[in-house]
Structure formats: C-alpha cells, structure tokens
Amino acid sequence: MRFLERERAALAKLLPGLDESLRAVPLMTLEGPKSPGIGLFREAGGPGLLAPTALQGRGATALETLRVQRALGSRSPSLAVATTMHHFSMATLVGLSDSGEGLEWMLVQGVASENQLMASGFAEGRSGTGILSPSMSATVTPEGVRITGVKRPCSLARSMDLLTASVMVPCEEGEGEELAVALVPAESAGLSVSGFWSSTFLAGAESDQVTLDNVLVPKELLVRTASPAGARLDEVQTAGLVWFELLMTGSYLGAASALVERVLLNDRVPDAERVRLLVEIEGATAAVEGLARRVDEGAPDESALADSLYARYTVQDALARLVPRSVELLGGLNFMTSDEVGYLAACANGLSLHPPSRSRMTGPLSAYLADEPLTIA
C-alpha cells in the first residue's frame, strides 16, 4: 500500500473531487490569505462530513474523518486546521442531542444541506476553562439573546456562515442557569471581522478576530443543553475536546506527511532512511487511529480524553524527530529553491501550540494517574 493511500481514498470517497482540486493549486497559493482552499472544501460538500446521512450529511465515522483531515493536511495545512474547527462545532452540535430529533438536528441538517461553514467561538483557547466554557456575555431579551464578546484567533472568520458560541442563560424550567450553544449568522448586525493573524504561516485558515457587539440571536438559533454544569454537560465537553484533539492531531500529521512523502519519492535518499521515517510517522498515526476507533465505539469518556492527550503528545514528540530529519534528507537544494519545505516544517510544529499544552497538563495528568478526576488546565 502506497503512502497516504488510505487517507486519500477516504477523501475521494467522502468528498469526491476535492483532492484533485487541491492538487491543481500550488501549495503556497493554498496557504496564502486569499486561498481558494476553503471554497473548494465547501463546493465538495465538506461542511456535512460529520452530519448523519439521514440529515443530508456524509455520515463519516471518526476514523474516516481523521483520515480525511490527514489527507487535507498533506495538501494544505491551513485548510485542515481551519476545517477542524468546523468539524468540532458540528460534533458538539450533534452531541447535544441523543434523540435524533429537535432543534439541534434541524440545524445540523441545515448546515449540511446548504454547505454552511461554522466558525468556533468556543473557549478552547482559554487556560483554566472547559472547552465549552462561555467566553462571551449574554443578555436574555423577549426577542432572543444578545451576545457581546471577542474571539481571536477565530479560524474561518472570513468565510463562515455561522459562528457557534457558548453562553449561560436562565433555565427554562426552575431556577439557575444552563449552558446553551448559540448559532450566530455571519451577517448579523453587530458582528464584525478584523485582522489579527499577522504570521505568514497558516494564513489560509483565516484566523482573524471576530467581535460581537450586542448581537441578537433569535430563540430558534439557541440550542439549550437542559443541564446544569456538572451533569450531562460534562459529557458533552469531554466529547468535544476528544474530537478537537483527534482531528487537530490528524491535521498536523498531514502537514508532516507532506514532507515525508517528498522524502519517500526521492530515490537519492537511502532506503534505510526512508523506511525509518515511514515507520515513525505510521506508528504515530496508528496511535491516533486507535483513539478514533474508540470514539466510533461509543461516547468518549474521561479515559478517552486522557488517551486523546497521550496520543496528541506522542505525535508531537514524533514530529519533533521526523520533521527536521525529513528536511535534512531532502537537502539544501530543495530548501533553497522553494519555500515549501521550510514552510511545511514550520507548520508541522504548530501542534504544540494548541491547548492544552503539555506543560500545563503535567499536574492534572499526574493527579489522574493517582485516581483523581481529570481536569483540563
């Protein structure tokens, strides 16, 4: 089996024509701020990848989605990283319902059937908070909920149709508050997008600043969890973080795979060196695929969340070894005559920058091994 054959087969099966379209565009064009990648992803039906087939989606499993993200990362790291945030929002929305009925399922169907892109306004980048912990303030009015806040960086900022944001609202029954997920249309009055990402790396992900200034979200675009913090909400947050770690890790594996593929296709590189790289990156991929299979077996629990972190940090270590080795084996001429090798090497290191960082998780993981509940720092 050729390198990346399974991944590109999954991409061809679920999003026909996308791989060919991406391959026809130069890498550095796909990675620029005016990249056509996100548009090509939309045209191929990518927004519905995780939506059930009964709701006009592609019904991809976790394993299939992981392979799709690795294939995308090998063509355009920016596109893989950006679409991970859409899939994270979709997985969270699907996870908010066990019945297959209700408002959230109508929203999932709408996103899938109309190929809408969802940017994530969740608080996954804030240390010391849950992945769905509100980062924006909300005021309940007779017309709906008015939201104020800022998300930066926010991938898909300029191509999004909807922004998903978590907010606390009064319970419909009884006292207290419950968490809800608001879907904010991109054209809403009071929503604006401004520049934030100044780096040339991953510029195609459109990771800019999204500001909400007293934006009205109608009741029909507010999905309530019907659960206070500490109950079912914890399960949804756990599943959301597992999906985040799974697909983001796969995306950066794709970026590194683009480098490894160049080495494997270079006959001047000794067989021993090529096989060494192949073994290391496929071994790291196998660890993440094991996690994906576990997600497909049932709702991720606390132990699955721990496993997602183990797999992610394992991949980080593997990339730290194989990426510079790939650059070395490709040689100075490749590095000097094209931006692609240096660019891919820099992008592949981006996994370590996503939360939660290993340094902040040292204490929580140590406590977890001593049979205490797992917390996310």
Tab-separated table of C-alpha atoms in Angstrom:
chain	number	residue	atom	x	y	z
A	1	MET	CA	0.000	0.000	0.000
A	2	ARG	CA	1.404	3.382	-1.016
A	3	PHE	CA	1.965	6.153	1.497
A	4	LEU	CA	-1.255	8.109	2.271
A	5	GLU	CA	-3.298	5.763	0.061
A	6	ARG	CA	-5.914	5.054	2.753
A	7	GLU	CA	-6.237	8.695	3.659
A	8	ARG	CA	-6.687	9.892	0.089
A	9	ALA	CA	-9.106	7.040	-0.598
A	10	ALA	CA	-11.243	8.235	2.334
A	11	LEU	CA	-11.130	11.792	0.995
A	12	ALA	CA	-12.124	10.631	-2.502
A	13	LYS	CA	-14.997	8.546	-1.115
A	14	LEU	CA	-16.480	11.203	1.147
A	15	LEU	CA	-15.615	14.424	-0.708
A	16	PRO	CA	-15.199	13.418	-4.362
A	17	GLY	CA	-13.016	15.667	-6.474
A	18	LEU	CA	-11.569	17.704	-3.619
A	19	ASP	CA	-8.137	16.080	-3.644
A	20	GLU	CA	-7.781	16.675	-7.379
A	21	SER	CA	-8.884	20.297	-6.999
A	22	LEU	CA	-6.379	20.957	-4.229
A	23	ARG	CA	-3.577	19.212	-6.081
A	24	ALA	CA	-4.129	21.538	-9.039
A	25	VAL	CA	-3.351	24.618	-6.921
A	26	PRO	CA	0.236	25.448	-5.831
A	27	LEU	CA	0.858	24.847	-2.132
A	28	MET	CA	1.866	28.419	-1.346
A	29	THR	CA	-1.290	29.719	-3.045
A	30	LEU	CA	-3.416	27.400	-0.905
A	31	GLU	CA	-1.580	28.674	2.166
A	32	GLY	CA	-1.986	32.390	1.408
A	33	PRO	CA	-4.590	34.757	2.884
A	34	LYS	CA	-6.626	34.582	-0.343
A	35	SER	CA	-6.530	30.801	-0.566
A	36	PRO	CA	-9.215	29.079	-2.652
A	37	GLY	CA	-8.998	26.029	-0.362
A	38	ILE	CA	-11.961	26.794	1.876
A	39	GLY	CA	-14.166	27.471	-1.142
A	40	LEU	CA	-13.121	24.171	-2.731
A	41	PHE	CA	-13.902	22.381	0.535
A	42	ARG	CA	-17.381	23.918	0.585
A	43	GLU	CA	-18.050	23.020	-3.055
A	44	ALA	CA	-17.128	19.387	-2.354
A	45	GLY	CA	-19.703	19.107	0.446
A	46	GLY	CA	-17.162	19.269	3.265
A	47	PRO	CA	-19.403	21.074	5.776
A	48	GLY	CA	-21.650	17.993	6.016
A	49	LEU	CA	-18.844	15.488	6.603
A	50	LEU	CA	-19.884	14.632	10.176
A	51	ALA	CA	-23.634	15.094	9.725
A	52	PRO	CA	-25.638	11.836	9.603
A	53	THR	CA	-26.733	10.694	6.153
A	54	ALA	CA	-30.339	10.909	7.310
A	55	LEU	CA	-29.774	14.658	7.675
A	56	GLN	CA	-28.213	15.039	4.216
A	57	GLY	CA	-24.664	14.737	5.522
A	58	ARG	CA	-21.839	12.370	4.584
A	59	GLY	CA	-22.088	10.333	7.800
A	60	ALA	CA	-18.323	9.995	8.231
A	61	THR	CA	-17.002	7.992	11.167
A	62	ALA	CA	-14.301	9.350	13.459
A	63	LEU	CA	-11.716	7.141	11.741
A	64	GLU	CA	-12.787	8.310	8.290
A	65	THR	CA	-12.762	11.939	9.377
A	66	LEU	CA	-9.277	11.561	10.864
A	67	ARG	CA	-8.038	10.151	7.571
A	68	VAL	CA	-9.720	12.959	5.632
A	69	GLN	CA	-8.003	15.562	7.823
A	70	ARG	CA	-4.605	13.935	7.348
A	71	ALA	CA	-5.160	13.879	3.587
A	72	LEU	CA	-6.178	17.548	3.619
A	73	GLY	CA	-3.179	18.451	5.773
A	74	SER	CA	-0.885	16.853	3.201
A	75	ARG	CA	-2.320	19.179	0.534
A	76	SER	CA	-2.989	22.315	2.602
A	77	PRO	CA	-2.209	22.543	6.335
A	78	SER	CA	-4.246	25.766	6.553
A	79	LEU	CA	-7.353	24.076	5.188
A	80	ALA	CA	-7.013	21.106	7.541
A	81	VAL	CA	-6.606	23.313	10.616
A	82	ALA	CA	-9.499	25.595	9.627
A	83	THR	CA	-11.928	22.782	8.852
A	84	THR	CA	-11.087	21.019	12.114
A	85	MET	CA	-12.806	23.901	13.885
A	86	HIS	CA	-15.918	23.471	11.732
A	87	HIS	CA	-15.999	19.734	12.476
A	88	PHE	CA	-15.506	20.446	16.183
A	89	SER	CA	-18.563	22.718	16.138
A	90	MET	CA	-20.565	20.124	14.204
A	91	ALA	CA	-19.572	17.285	16.547
A	92	THR	CA	-20.570	19.405	19.532
A	93	LEU	CA	-23.936	20.242	17.983
A	94	VAL	CA	-24.621	16.591	17.176
A	95	GLY	CA	-23.559	15.610	20.688
A	96	LEU	CA	-26.110	17.911	22.278
A	97	SER	CA	-28.924	15.553	21.284
A	98	ASP	CA	-29.370	11.848	21.931
A	99	SER	CA	-32.799	11.576	20.354
A	100	GLY	CA	-32.145	12.398	16.722
A	101	GLU	CA	-34.919	14.953	16.903
A	102	GLY	CA	-35.347	18.577	17.895
A	103	LEU	CA	-33.921	21.972	17.053
A	104	GLU	CA	-30.266	20.950	17.070
A	105	TRP	CA	-30.909	18.274	14.467
A	106	MET	CA	-32.736	20.711	12.215
A	107	LEU	CA	-29.703	22.991	12.467
A	108	VAL	CA	-27.340	20.135	11.615
A	109	GLN	CA	-29.444	19.326	8.570
A	110	GLY	CA	-29.480	22.964	7.507
A	111	VAL	CA	-25.707	23.254	7.743
A	112	ALA	CA	-25.166	20.017	5.803
A	113	SER	CA	-27.762	20.578	3.084
A	114	GLU	CA	-26.731	24.183	2.434
A	115	ASN	CA	-22.965	23.586	2.807
A	116	GLN	CA	-22.648	26.205	5.516
A	117	LEU	CA	-19.384	26.723	7.379
A	118	MET	CA	-19.334	27.133	11.148
A	119	ALA	CA	-16.558	29.018	12.884
A	120	SER	CA	-15.957	28.225	16.532
A	121	GLY	CA	-16.420	30.873	19.187
A	122	PHE	CA	-15.941	28.324	21.962
A	123	ALA	CA	-13.307	28.932	24.606
A	124	GLU	CA	-10.891	26.177	23.627
A	125	GLY	CA	-8.002	28.619	23.777
A	126	ARG	CA	-8.520	29.887	27.329
A	127	SER	CA	-6.423	28.272	30.036
A	128	GLY	CA	-8.272	27.005	33.077
A	129	THR	CA	-11.660	26.717	31.379
A	130	GLY	CA	-13.727	23.918	29.905
A	131	ILE	CA	-13.818	23.727	26.140
A	132	LEU	CA	-17.419	24.953	26.120
A	133	SER	CA	-16.983	27.454	28.954
A	134	PRO	CA	-18.568	30.744	27.873
A	135	SER	CA	-16.148	33.393	26.693
A	136	MET	CA	-18.897	35.862	25.809
A	137	SER	CA	-21.579	37.559	27.851
A	138	ALA	CA	-25.273	37.082	27.102
A	139	THR	CA	-28.416	39.004	27.991
A	140	VAL	CA	-31.815	37.356	27.576
A	141	THR	CA	-34.486	39.508	25.920
A	142	PRO	CA	-38.029	38.777	24.674
A	143	GLU	CA	-36.648	38.544	21.114
A	144	GLY	CA	-33.815	36.152	21.973
A	145	VAL	CA	-30.324	36.508	23.413
A	146	ARG	CA	-27.969	39.451	22.899
A	147	ILE	CA	-24.292	38.460	22.924
A	148	THR	CA	-21.184	40.563	23.384
A	149	GLY	CA	-17.605	39.379	23.227
A	150	VAL	CA	-14.487	38.756	21.157
A	151	LYS	CA	-12.953	35.557	19.751
A	152	ARG	CA	-9.386	35.650	18.459
A	153	PRO	CA	-7.984	33.884	16.657
A	154	CYS	CA	-11.088	32.507	15.006
A	155	SER	CA	-10.480	30.214	12.038
A	156	LEU	CA	-12.841	30.555	9.050
A	157	ALA	CA	-13.521	34.117	10.201
A	158	ARG	CA	-13.981	35.481	6.680
A	159	SER	CA	-15.729	32.501	5.088
A	160	MET	CA	-18.060	31.451	7.898
A	161	ASP	CA	-21.830	31.394	7.546
A	162	LEU	CA	-22.359	30.858	11.268
A	163	LEU	CA	-20.401	31.415	14.453
A	164	THR	CA	-21.023	28.944	17.264
A	165	ALA	CA	-20.687	30.412	20.754
A	166	SER	CA	-21.390	29.054	24.223
A	167	VAL	CA	-23.373	31.227	26.618
A	168	MET	CA	-25.041	30.849	30.018
A	169	VAL	CA	-28.792	31.504	30.059
A	170	PRO	CA	-31.536	31.155	32.709
A	171	CYS	CA	-33.099	27.689	32.837
A	172	GLU	CA	-36.463	27.435	31.100
A	173	GLU	CA	-37.737	25.346	33.993
A	174	GLY	CA	-36.728	26.051	37.562
A	175	GLU	CA	-34.029	28.346	38.880
A	176	GLY	CA	-30.386	28.688	37.990
A	177	GLU	CA	-28.570	28.787	34.685
A	178	GLU	CA	-27.766	26.326	31.943
A	179	LEU	CA	-25.292	26.413	29.132
A	180	ALA	CA	-26.554	26.932	25.590
A	181	VAL	CA	-24.937	26.982	22.172
A	182	ALA	CA	-25.826	29.998	20.059
A	183	LEU	CA	-25.544	29.937	16.282
A	184	VAL	CA	-24.841	33.473	15.133
A	185	PRO	CA	-25.339	34.220	11.409
A	186	ALA	CA	-22.276	35.917	9.939
A	187	GLU	CA	-24.381	38.750	8.516
A	188	SER	CA	-25.856	39.641	11.939
A	189	ALA	CA	-25.904	43.307	12.869
A	190	GLY	CA	-23.134	43.969	15.375
A	191	LEU	CA	-20.856	41.139	14.184
A	192	SER	CA	-17.590	42.263	12.618
A	193	VAL	CA	-14.359	40.649	11.445
A	194	SER	CA	-10.996	42.380	11.733
A	195	GLY	CA	-7.367	41.453	11.179
A	196	PHE	CA	-5.455	39.530	13.809
A	197	TRP	CA	-3.276	36.823	12.227
A	198	SER	CA	-0.115	38.552	11.028
A	199	SER	CA	2.034	35.449	10.524
A	200	THR	CA	2.529	34.072	7.023
A	201	PHE	CA	2.182	30.525	8.374
A	202	LEU	CA	-1.309	29.006	8.140
A	203	ALA	CA	-2.640	32.273	6.731
A	204	GLY	CA	-5.104	30.298	4.615
A	205	ALA	CA	-7.027	29.292	7.759
A	206	GLU	CA	-8.493	32.829	8.037
A	207	SER	CA	-7.727	33.015	11.761
A	208	ASP	CA	-8.742	36.602	12.441
A	209	GLN	CA	-10.717	38.419	15.121
A	210	VAL	CA	-14.495	38.164	15.369
A	211	THR	CA	-16.228	40.776	17.518
A	212	LEU	CA	-19.844	40.611	18.699
A	213	ASP	CA	-21.347	43.871	19.918
A	214	ASN	CA	-24.812	43.310	21.397
A	215	VAL	CA	-25.680	40.832	18.615
A	216	LEU	CA	-29.238	39.489	18.710
A	217	VAL	CA	-29.561	35.726	18.338
A	218	PRO	CA	-33.173	34.561	17.800
A	219	LYS	CA	-34.562	31.828	20.052
A	220	GLU	CA	-34.647	29.350	17.173
A	221	LEU	CA	-30.853	29.593	16.862
A	222	LEU	CA	-30.208	28.879	20.536
A	223	VAL	CA	-29.668	25.233	21.498
A	224	ARG	CA	-30.103	24.634	25.222
A	225	THR	CA	-28.351	21.760	26.960
A	226	ALA	CA	-31.144	21.430	29.547
A	227	SER	CA	-28.416	20.533	32.024
A	228	PRO	CA	-26.559	22.485	34.685
A	229	ALA	CA	-22.794	22.363	34.908
A	230	GLY	CA	-21.597	19.134	36.475
A	231	ALA	CA	-24.256	16.920	34.906
A	232	ARG	CA	-24.602	15.841	31.268
A	233	LEU	CA	-22.765	18.972	30.207
A	234	ASP	CA	-19.508	17.423	31.337
A	235	GLU	CA	-20.027	14.541	28.895
A	236	VAL	CA	-20.563	16.954	26.007
A	237	GLN	CA	-17.457	18.929	26.897
A	238	THR	CA	-15.407	15.741	27.188
A	239	ALA	CA	-16.548	14.502	23.778
A	240	GLY	CA	-15.908	17.908	22.223
A	241	LEU	CA	-12.340	18.047	23.484
A	242	VAL	CA	-11.636	14.488	22.324
A	243	TRP	CA	-12.832	15.406	18.810
A	244	PHE	CA	-10.695	18.551	18.893
A	245	GLU	CA	-7.536	16.676	19.867
A	246	LEU	CA	-8.228	13.854	17.410
A	247	LEU	CA	-8.768	15.983	14.319
A	248	MET	CA	-6.215	18.671	15.084
A	249	THR	CA	-3.559	15.997	15.617
A	250	GLY	CA	-4.549	14.398	12.320
A	251	SER	CA	-4.276	17.724	10.525
A	252	TYR	CA	-0.688	18.303	11.658
A	253	LEU	CA	0.183	14.701	10.887
A	254	GLY	CA	-0.920	15.589	7.374
A	255	ALA	CA	1.450	18.560	7.196
A	256	ALA	CA	4.343	16.363	8.340
A	257	SER	CA	3.234	13.655	5.906
A	258	ALA	CA	3.654	16.108	3.038
A	259	LEU	CA	7.341	16.367	3.958
A	260	VAL	CA	7.778	12.627	4.474
A	261	GLU	CA	6.118	11.955	1.122
A	262	ARG	CA	8.722	14.126	-0.594
A	263	VAL	CA	11.470	12.053	1.026
A	264	LEU	CA	9.841	8.735	0.107
A	265	LEU	CA	9.617	9.812	-3.530
A	266	ASN	CA	13.276	10.834	-3.641
A	267	ASP	CA	15.315	7.893	-4.961
A	268	ARG	CA	18.550	9.533	-3.854
A	269	VAL	CA	17.614	9.030	-0.196
A	270	PRO	CA	18.863	5.642	1.127
A	271	ASP	CA	16.180	3.007	1.673
A	272	ALA	CA	17.053	2.711	5.354
A	273	GLU	CA	16.362	6.406	5.935
A	274	ARG	CA	13.090	6.317	4.023
A	275	VAL	CA	11.829	3.280	5.914
A	276	ARG	CA	12.883	4.835	9.219
A	277	LEU	CA	10.698	7.886	8.532
A	278	LEU	CA	7.829	5.720	7.314
A	279	VAL	CA	7.856	3.574	10.454
A	280	GLU	CA	7.902	6.578	12.761
A	281	ILE	CA	5.077	8.533	11.159
A	282	GLU	CA	2.862	5.490	10.596
A	283	GLY	CA	3.429	4.397	14.187
A	284	ALA	CA	2.320	7.817	15.412
A	285	THR	CA	-0.688	7.682	13.102
A	286	ALA	CA	-1.652	4.253	14.436
A	287	ALA	CA	-1.886	5.690	17.954
A	288	VAL	CA	-4.340	8.345	16.799
A	289	GLU	CA	-6.315	5.864	14.703
A	290	GLY	CA	-6.729	3.745	17.824
A	291	LEU	CA	-8.320	6.746	19.511
A	292	ALA	CA	-10.626	7.289	16.510
A	293	ARG	CA	-11.802	3.692	16.677
A	294	ARG	CA	-12.576	4.163	20.352
A	295	VAL	CA	-14.677	7.233	19.555
A	296	ASP	CA	-16.579	5.199	16.972
A	297	GLU	CA	-17.349	2.541	19.590
A	298	GLY	CA	-19.234	4.927	21.861
A	299	ALA	CA	-19.417	8.339	23.521
A	300	PRO	CA	-15.925	9.368	24.669
A	301	ASP	CA	-15.487	9.319	28.440
A	302	GLU	CA	-12.831	10.632	30.800
A	303	SER	CA	-10.400	7.833	29.976
A	304	ALA	CA	-10.830	8.533	26.248
A	305	LEU	CA	-9.998	12.174	26.937
A	306	ALA	CA	-6.818	11.099	28.710
A	307	ASP	CA	-5.976	8.830	25.782
A	308	SER	CA	-6.519	11.708	23.348
A	309	LEU	CA	-3.892	13.726	25.208
A	310	TYR	CA	-1.471	10.798	25.347
A	311	ALA	CA	-1.834	10.305	21.594
A	312	ARG	CA	-1.509	14.006	20.822
A	313	TYR	CA	1.683	14.421	22.876
A	314	THR	CA	3.092	11.206	21.380
A	315	VAL	CA	2.573	12.657	17.925
A	316	GLN	CA	4.205	15.939	18.975
A	317	ASP	CA	7.324	14.027	20.018
A	318	ALA	CA	7.340	12.039	16.795
A	319	LEU	CA	7.033	15.177	14.668
A	320	ALA	CA	9.857	16.830	16.606
A	321	ARG	CA	12.123	13.995	15.423
A	322	LEU	CA	10.952	13.231	11.911
A	323	VAL	CA	10.297	16.756	10.579
A	324	PRO	CA	13.895	18.053	10.903
A	325	ARG	CA	15.174	14.676	9.690
A	326	SER	CA	12.989	14.989	6.585
A	327	VAL	CA	14.327	18.480	5.905
A	328	GLU	CA	17.892	17.221	6.261
A	329	LEU	CA	17.321	14.294	3.911
A	330	LEU	CA	15.706	16.490	1.288
A	331	GLY	CA	18.878	18.540	1.268
A	332	GLY	CA	19.868	22.150	0.959
A	333	LEU	CA	18.958	22.484	-2.706
A	334	ASN	CA	15.296	21.705	-2.052
A	335	PHE	CA	15.289	24.111	0.882
A	336	MET	CA	16.974	26.932	-1.038
A	337	THR	CA	14.988	26.705	-4.275
A	338	SER	CA	11.483	26.544	-2.812
A	339	ASP	CA	9.598	27.886	0.193
A	340	GLU	CA	7.590	24.675	0.501
A	341	VAL	CA	9.994	22.546	2.550
A	342	GLY	CA	10.662	25.225	5.164
A	343	TYR	CA	7.004	26.176	5.245
A	344	LEU	CA	5.762	22.628	5.854
A	345	ALA	CA	8.400	22.102	8.536
A	346	ALA	CA	7.241	25.222	10.381
A	347	CYS	CA	3.566	24.298	10.056
A	348	ALA	CA	4.064	20.778	11.396
A	349	ASN	CA	5.419	22.253	14.641
A	350	GLY	CA	2.138	24.100	15.206
A	351	LEU	CA	0.502	21.179	17.030
A	352	SER	CA	2.452	22.007	20.183
A	353	LEU	CA	0.916	25.489	20.244
A	354	HIS	CA	-2.688	24.299	20.626
A	355	PRO	CA	-4.253	23.992	24.070
A	356	PRO	CA	-3.907	22.278	26.398
A	357	SER	CA	-0.118	22.459	26.407
A	358	ARG	CA	1.822	19.529	27.821
A	359	SER	CA	3.482	21.706	30.462
A	360	ARG	CA	0.113	22.813	31.853
A	361	MET	CA	-1.247	19.270	31.767
A	362	THR	CA	1.640	17.711	33.707
A	363	GLY	CA	-0.042	18.230	37.081
A	364	PRO	CA	-3.550	17.170	36.008
A	365	LEU	CA	-2.279	14.017	34.274
A	366	SER	CA	-0.144	13.120	37.271
A	367	ALA	CA	-3.195	13.515	39.524
A	368	TYR	CA	-5.284	11.449	37.101
A	369	LEU	CA	-2.788	8.600	37.365
A	370	ALA	CA	-3.300	8.782	41.146
A	371	ASP	CA	-7.013	8.096	40.537
A	372	GLU	CA	-8.223	11.665	40.758
A	373	PRO	CA	-10.654	13.203	38.217
A	374	LEU	CA	-9.022	14.542	35.068
A	375	THR	CA	-9.059	18.319	34.777
A	376	ILE	CA	-8.014	20.460	31.809
A	377	ALA	CA	-5.580	23.236	32.654
